[in-house]
Amino acid sequence: MTTGLRPGESPQDPRATGNPSLPRQERNSPGTPHADNRTRSSVITARAAASFDPVGRSVATARSFVRDTLQGWGFADIVDDAVVLTSELVTNAVIHAGTSADVLCLRSDDGVRVEVADRYPEREIPLQGSPVNMGSPDREGGRGLQLCAALAGRWGVEYTPTQKQVWFQLDLPERAVGTRSAGPSLPAALLPLADGRVRVAVIQIDRTGSIAAWNEDAEELFGYAPESVIGKPLTDLAAWPHTPGTSTGIAEALQLSRWEGSYGIRGANGRVTPVYASHLRVRDTDGEPSTVCLLVRDHERAVLQTPLRGSSSDTTSSSEGPNTDPFEVFIGSPAPDDLDGLLQRTVERARDMLDADSAFLLLATDDETELEVRASTGLPSARQRFARVPVEAGPGRYGSARMPAVHDDLSAVPGAVPLLSGTGMRSVVTVPLKVEGRLTGALGVAAESPGRYTNEEALRLQFAADRIALAVESARLGELERLRRGSLSFLVEASDLLAGTLDRDQTLALMAQMTVPTLATWCAVYTIADQASEPYLSYVLHEDEDRIDGLKALLSKIAPPDPVPTPGARVWSAPAAAAHQAALRTSMRSLGLNSPTTTVSSGIGTTLATAAAVGGETVVLPLVARNRVIGMLTLGKPTDEHFRQEILELAEDLSRRAALALDNARLYSERTAISQSLQRSLLPPELPEIDGVEVEVIYRAAGEGNEVGGDFYDLFPIRDGAYGFAIGDVCGTGPEAAAVTGLARHALRLLAREGFGGPAVLERLNSAILDEGARSRFLTLLYGELWPQEDGSAVLKIVCAGHPLPLRLRQDGTVEPAAEPQPLLGVLEDLELYEQTITLDPGDVLLCVTDGVTERREGTRMLGDDGLTDVLTTCTGLTAGAVAARIMRAVERFASDAPSDDMAILAMRVPGLQKN
């Protein structure tokens, strides 16, 4: 619904944007005020507009809108007629026509005009006194127009191709000045109590929500000079709502045409002053809207509060009629859709009904063992919200919330009502909320003076509680259903996020980020490495990043919670107690009252902020995975705040999922570390330096977390002046291939150093591979021996067993194979291998690669031997390291996807003799 109020409106037709030539269909009723089509000539002094969706509850909302608007304008005499007509016309629009409805209220000097427009241009006009038969007045169609003809001073209908608009005007009755409303004459002792001088703060708020005017009474009440607050948002000063739970915020209240209610204003001294406010939205002559706020101290609300339309004691004889729902009489119409709004309106009406100073409402938990504070008004702060108290607080009827109770003086029975401890309340009456005999909550009102309430007031409050109990329970069940649906979505998303990583640190961060600020204000995660280890503070998070360091420092100084495997959340008071002590020591130090030996690790500002951050309820949930406590999840609230039971149950579900994810990450990290340690043992140690020969190796293993796969390389000394080198490729990748890699690399070194030549070394290695039986894998291998020569060249003896042929790059840029292909290893038992001898001249390069390089693919294209040759021809004059790097860059750029096969590159270059 959208609303707006525009006082000072000039005389113009609000439908001027429409087609002026369209006819207005109107008829006169004989002998009665008639419908006319003359142009409105009276000055429009205020306007309020609203739009309503085509749903059933819009009718009640429209009634409330018109009632509140006319009451705000001071037209109580015509409110009932206007509400009846509006209800019928909006019903026709949103129920029968099934379209949205636009309601416009216009105030003028001589009355009020209300226009209701829908999107269904059906033409039907009631003609009183004519032969046209309109049917029974009880029929649904046309009744709204008949009522307009009967009740309105003027009325009319206007049609356009897309909508129908029905308007009616109600004239103001003749009345003398000063008789708008009156109350009974009362003795002085019964008049409302006020200070010696009643101060009314007048504050004007501009369209942005900022303060535009601030009078002397406002300065006296709240302590701010005008120049210190003008231009600041009202939300910086308003403690809205005074007690949480209302469904309307300060921004929404400032946009309404008229609003009355209670909230708080933070004064210059830092204290919150409860006020009663009356807001009126106005518009200046330039069309600029603003809101005028009149505020008095809350206990002086009688100065501003609009008189109630009826007394709770005579509801059956009121103008609402005998069929009025008692719930609607108590709560008002329309009832709030949300649970918090309903509860807040309940406590406010209960307080007003018994003329109390405060009221509170608690809801029972599912097991009916505890009551949870959900709404309160008139109490010093909202610190008790979601606090839990036992249903059975003591023996006897006065210790049970299941029975009504009246306490004449709480000072005589300290702790009888824990919620009111330290609030200054003396007398209190509490009654249960029950549905079908089951306790669903408790409602109470309290006063600062003793002996205020008797059994009569308890019966009145119980009657009201019985009227609202079913509605409260229905709203609570609806809220629980929404919360459970939201919880399910939350847990599904949390499970997806936790399952998406196997990194321990990232899992810890996800656990904290999912709880803050959704479930708690701050959280800490403790981990336990093994059963013999103490809990360790692993991660801390606060919704305010500036508080994280102070919170971490505080938690590191106190003993961690005990790793109890019992499921469920348990309260942990150590952080709040430690924060309180630290704040006390710091404050004493700042005043010079502490011992000279006392030290404080941080400044007073940080310490006090940390104390406020952890001063509320703190709970610990065990992280249990595979029947072992692997850590604790700690959740906390700021000063004096508590957790809802539903939030704790959701946190418990999350902790179970998080524990399993954390343990999986731990196991993965351990196995990855073991795997990588074993893989590193398969890699050769640092390559030896060979005089007269440059050597460079680049190795890339496919797969996440793999350091060694099926490809391998080696370069090792055999004897003085001779070196062995190898590059091979085991079929497949992963641990199985790595096992054959280790066998091949170690066998080559052993056999070569025993004096066997190249063919003999490979033949014996072939036998060892075949001996592995079913675990054997075939192997392609390039093995050679290298002898640097005194003239700067190098002699190589090479055996290429099924491996991609080595390429030789000469100084003139030509590239040619340096060996011939021979059978691979691990397939045939009898191999006849031979070695080939080549000489690398100064400047020549020998390039050896595995098939992961030559078989690099992009779609249907493959790099191949020709592509590798083309790249190598561009490497003339480069060092061995530069040659290997250029080859790897070419391979990586050939395709955008990550490599699917291991790759190894071995480049050797003979630079030649250095000249002096």
mmCIF file of C-alpha atoms in Angstrom, residues 443-578:
data_model
loop_
_atom_site.group_PDB
_atom_site.id
_atom_site.type_symbol
_atom_site.label_atom_id
_atom_site.label_comp_id
_atom_site.label_asym_id
_atom_site.label_seq_id
_atom_site.Cartn_x
_atom_site.Cartn_y
_atom_site.Cartn_z
ATOM 1 C CA LEU A 443 0.939 -12.311 29.112
ATOM 2 C CA GLY A 444 1.708 -9.892 31.898
ATOM 3 C CA VAL A 445 1.372 -6.221 32.786
ATOM 4 C CA ALA A 446 3.224 -4.378 35.528
ATOM 5 C CA ALA A 447 3.223 -1.041 37.307
ATOM 6 C CA GLU A 448 5.809 0.902 39.266
ATOM 7 C CA SER A 449 3.533 1.352 42.278
ATOM 8 C CA PRO A 450 2.525 -1.548 44.554
ATOM 9 C CA GLY A 451 -0.988 -2.908 44.946
ATOM 10 C CA ARG A 452 -2.250 -1.726 41.585
ATOM 11 C CA TYR A 453 -3.984 -4.910 40.464
ATOM 12 C CA THR A 454 -6.727 -7.116 41.838
ATOM 13 C CA ASN A 455 -8.409 -10.308 40.716
ATOM 14 C CA GLU A 456 -10.801 -8.194 38.644
ATOM 15 C CA GLU A 457 -7.925 -6.913 36.485
ATOM 16 C CA ALA A 458 -6.571 -10.464 36.248
ATOM 17 C CA LEU A 459 -9.929 -11.662 34.920
ATOM 18 C CA ARG A 460 -10.015 -8.846 32.357
ATOM 19 C CA LEU A 461 -6.498 -9.688 31.210
ATOM 20 C CA GLN A 462 -7.317 -13.401 31.107
ATOM 21 C CA PHE A 463 -10.379 -12.660 28.978
ATOM 22 C CA ALA A 464 -8.177 -10.749 26.523
ATOM 23 C CA ALA A 465 -5.559 -13.513 26.583
ATOM 24 C CA ASP A 466 -8.203 -16.111 25.756
ATOM 25 C CA ARG A 467 -9.317 -14.010 22.794
ATOM 26 C CA ILE A 468 -5.832 -13.736 21.273
ATOM 27 C CA ALA A 469 -4.300 -17.100 22.222
ATOM 28 C CA LEU A 470 -5.489 -18.930 19.096
ATOM 29 C CA ALA A 471 -4.377 -16.106 16.797
ATOM 30 C CA VAL A 472 -0.961 -15.963 18.487
ATOM 31 C CA GLU A 473 -0.525 -19.723 18.230
ATOM 32 C CA SER A 474 -1.562 -19.684 14.582
ATOM 33 C CA ALA A 475 0.898 -16.885 13.819
ATOM 34 C CA ARG A 476 3.616 -18.696 15.789
ATOM 35 C CA LEU A 477 3.083 -21.906 13.838
ATOM 36 C CA GLY A 478 3.209 -19.916 10.620
ATOM 37 C CA GLU A 479 6.460 -18.320 11.688
ATOM 38 C CA LEU A 480 7.886 -21.718 12.634
ATOM 39 C CA GLU A 481 6.920 -23.095 9.221
ATOM 40 C CA ARG A 482 8.610 -20.187 7.468
ATOM 41 C CA LEU A 483 11.633 -20.560 9.702
ATOM 42 C CA ARG A 484 11.838 -24.282 8.999
ATOM 43 C CA ARG A 485 11.622 -23.707 5.274
ATOM 44 C CA GLY A 486 14.317 -21.070 5.567
ATOM 45 C CA SER A 487 16.366 -23.381 7.774
ATOM 46 C CA LEU A 488 16.103 -26.165 5.220
ATOM 47 C CA SER A 489 17.291 -23.863 2.451
ATOM 48 C CA PHE A 490 20.080 -22.614 4.711
ATOM 49 C CA LEU A 491 21.240 -26.145 5.527
ATOM 50 C CA VAL A 492 21.095 -27.239 1.883
ATOM 51 C CA GLU A 493 23.220 -24.275 0.854
ATOM 52 C CA ALA A 494 25.589 -24.849 3.768
ATOM 53 C CA SER A 495 25.984 -28.510 2.820
ATOM 54 C CA ASP A 496 26.782 -27.568 -0.767
ATOM 55 C CA LEU A 497 29.386 -25.042 0.333
ATOM 56 C CA LEU A 498 31.005 -27.383 2.839
ATOM 57 C CA ALA A 499 31.061 -30.233 0.330
ATOM 58 C CA GLY A 500 32.702 -27.970 -2.243
ATOM 59 C CA THR A 501 36.081 -27.848 -0.514
ATOM 60 C CA LEU A 502 38.517 -30.247 1.122
ATOM 61 C CA ASP A 503 40.816 -27.524 2.384
ATOM 62 C CA ARG A 504 40.849 -27.349 6.180
ATOM 63 C CA ASP A 505 41.395 -23.592 6.477
ATOM 64 C CA GLN A 506 38.691 -22.848 3.936
ATOM 65 C CA THR A 507 36.284 -25.171 5.773
ATOM 66 C CA LEU A 508 36.926 -23.290 9.022
ATOM 67 C CA ALA A 509 36.298 -19.976 7.277
ATOM 68 C CA LEU A 510 33.055 -21.259 5.726
ATOM 69 C CA MET A 511 31.804 -22.491 9.115
ATOM 70 C CA ALA A 512 32.320 -19.043 10.617
ATOM 71 C CA GLN A 513 30.925 -17.091 7.670
ATOM 72 C CA MET A 514 27.747 -19.193 7.587
ATOM 73 C CA THR A 515 27.022 -18.501 11.253
ATOM 74 C CA VAL A 516 27.904 -14.789 11.354
ATOM 75 C CA PRO A 517 25.704 -12.782 11.180
ATOM 76 C CA THR A 518 22.923 -15.221 10.214
ATOM 77 C CA LEU A 519 22.905 -17.126 13.510
ATOM 78 C CA ALA A 520 25.154 -15.160 15.846
ATOM 79 C CA THR A 521 27.025 -11.886 16.247
ATOM 80 C CA TRP A 522 30.384 -13.619 16.620
ATOM 81 C CA CYS A 523 31.761 -17.118 16.515
ATOM 82 C CA ALA A 524 34.934 -18.994 17.358
ATOM 83 C CA VAL A 525 36.003 -22.453 16.218
ATOM 84 C CA TYR A 526 38.194 -24.640 18.409
ATOM 85 C CA THR A 527 39.840 -27.722 16.897
ATOM 86 C CA ILE A 528 41.321 -30.825 18.528
ATOM 87 C CA ALA A 529 44.127 -32.549 16.633
ATOM 88 C CA ASP A 530 43.853 -35.878 18.484
ATOM 89 C CA GLN A 531 42.512 -37.301 21.721
ATOM 90 C CA ALA A 532 45.664 -36.355 23.610
ATOM 91 C CA SER A 533 45.636 -32.734 22.428
ATOM 92 C CA GLU A 534 44.018 -29.724 24.033
ATOM 93 C CA PRO A 535 41.449 -27.633 22.113
ATOM 94 C CA TYR A 536 43.099 -24.975 20.011
ATOM 95 C CA LEU A 537 41.526 -21.666 18.944
ATOM 96 C CA SER A 538 41.621 -21.955 15.147
ATOM 97 C CA TYR A 539 39.272 -19.283 13.811
ATOM 98 C CA VAL A 540 37.475 -16.187 15.124
ATOM 99 C CA LEU A 541 34.942 -14.019 13.285
ATOM 100 C CA HIS A 542 32.794 -11.045 14.312
ATOM 101 C CA GLU A 543 30.237 -9.206 12.213
ATOM 102 C CA ASP A 544 32.267 -6.031 12.875
ATOM 103 C CA GLU A 545 35.766 -6.656 11.546
ATOM 104 C CA ASP A 546 37.195 -4.077 13.956
ATOM 105 C CA ARG A 547 36.232 -6.359 16.846
ATOM 106 C CA ILE A 548 37.969 -9.518 15.606
ATOM 107 C CA ASP A 549 41.445 -8.791 17.014
ATOM 108 C CA GLY A 550 40.128 -7.830 20.447
ATOM 109 C CA LEU A 551 37.857 -10.871 20.529
ATOM 110 C CA LYS A 552 40.691 -13.180 19.509
ATOM 111 C CA ALA A 553 42.955 -11.702 22.191
ATOM 112 C CA LEU A 554 40.264 -12.188 24.841
ATOM 113 C CA LEU A 555 39.514 -15.810 23.887
ATOM 114 C CA SER A 556 43.203 -16.692 23.757
ATOM 115 C CA LYS A 557 43.580 -15.675 27.427
ATOM 116 C CA ILE A 558 40.840 -17.927 28.798
ATOM 117 C CA ALA A 559 40.720 -21.686 28.955
ATOM 118 C CA PRO A 560 38.822 -23.251 26.036
ATOM 119 C CA PRO A 561 35.501 -24.966 26.728
ATOM 120 C CA ASP A 562 35.550 -28.608 27.710
ATOM 121 C CA PRO A 563 35.192 -30.985 24.747
ATOM 122 C CA VAL A 564 31.979 -32.602 25.937
ATOM 123 C CA PRO A 565 30.459 -34.927 23.287
ATOM 124 C CA THR A 566 26.904 -34.419 24.572
ATOM 125 C CA PRO A 567 24.810 -33.077 21.664
ATOM 126 C CA GLY A 568 23.079 -29.730 21.900
ATOM 127 C CA ALA A 569 24.095 -26.214 22.833
ATOM 128 C CA ARG A 570 25.351 -25.456 26.337
ATOM 129 C CA VAL A 571 25.891 -22.045 27.843
ATOM 130 C CA TRP A 572 29.517 -20.922 28.320
ATOM 131 C CA SER A 573 29.884 -17.982 30.693
ATOM 132 C CA ALA A 574 33.676 -17.647 30.649
ATOM 133 C CA PRO A 575 33.964 -15.122 27.762
ATOM 134 C CA ALA A 576 31.406 -12.717 29.234
ATOM 135 C CA ALA A 577 32.985 -12.957 32.702
ATOM 136 C CA ALA A 578 36.497 -12.416 31.329
#
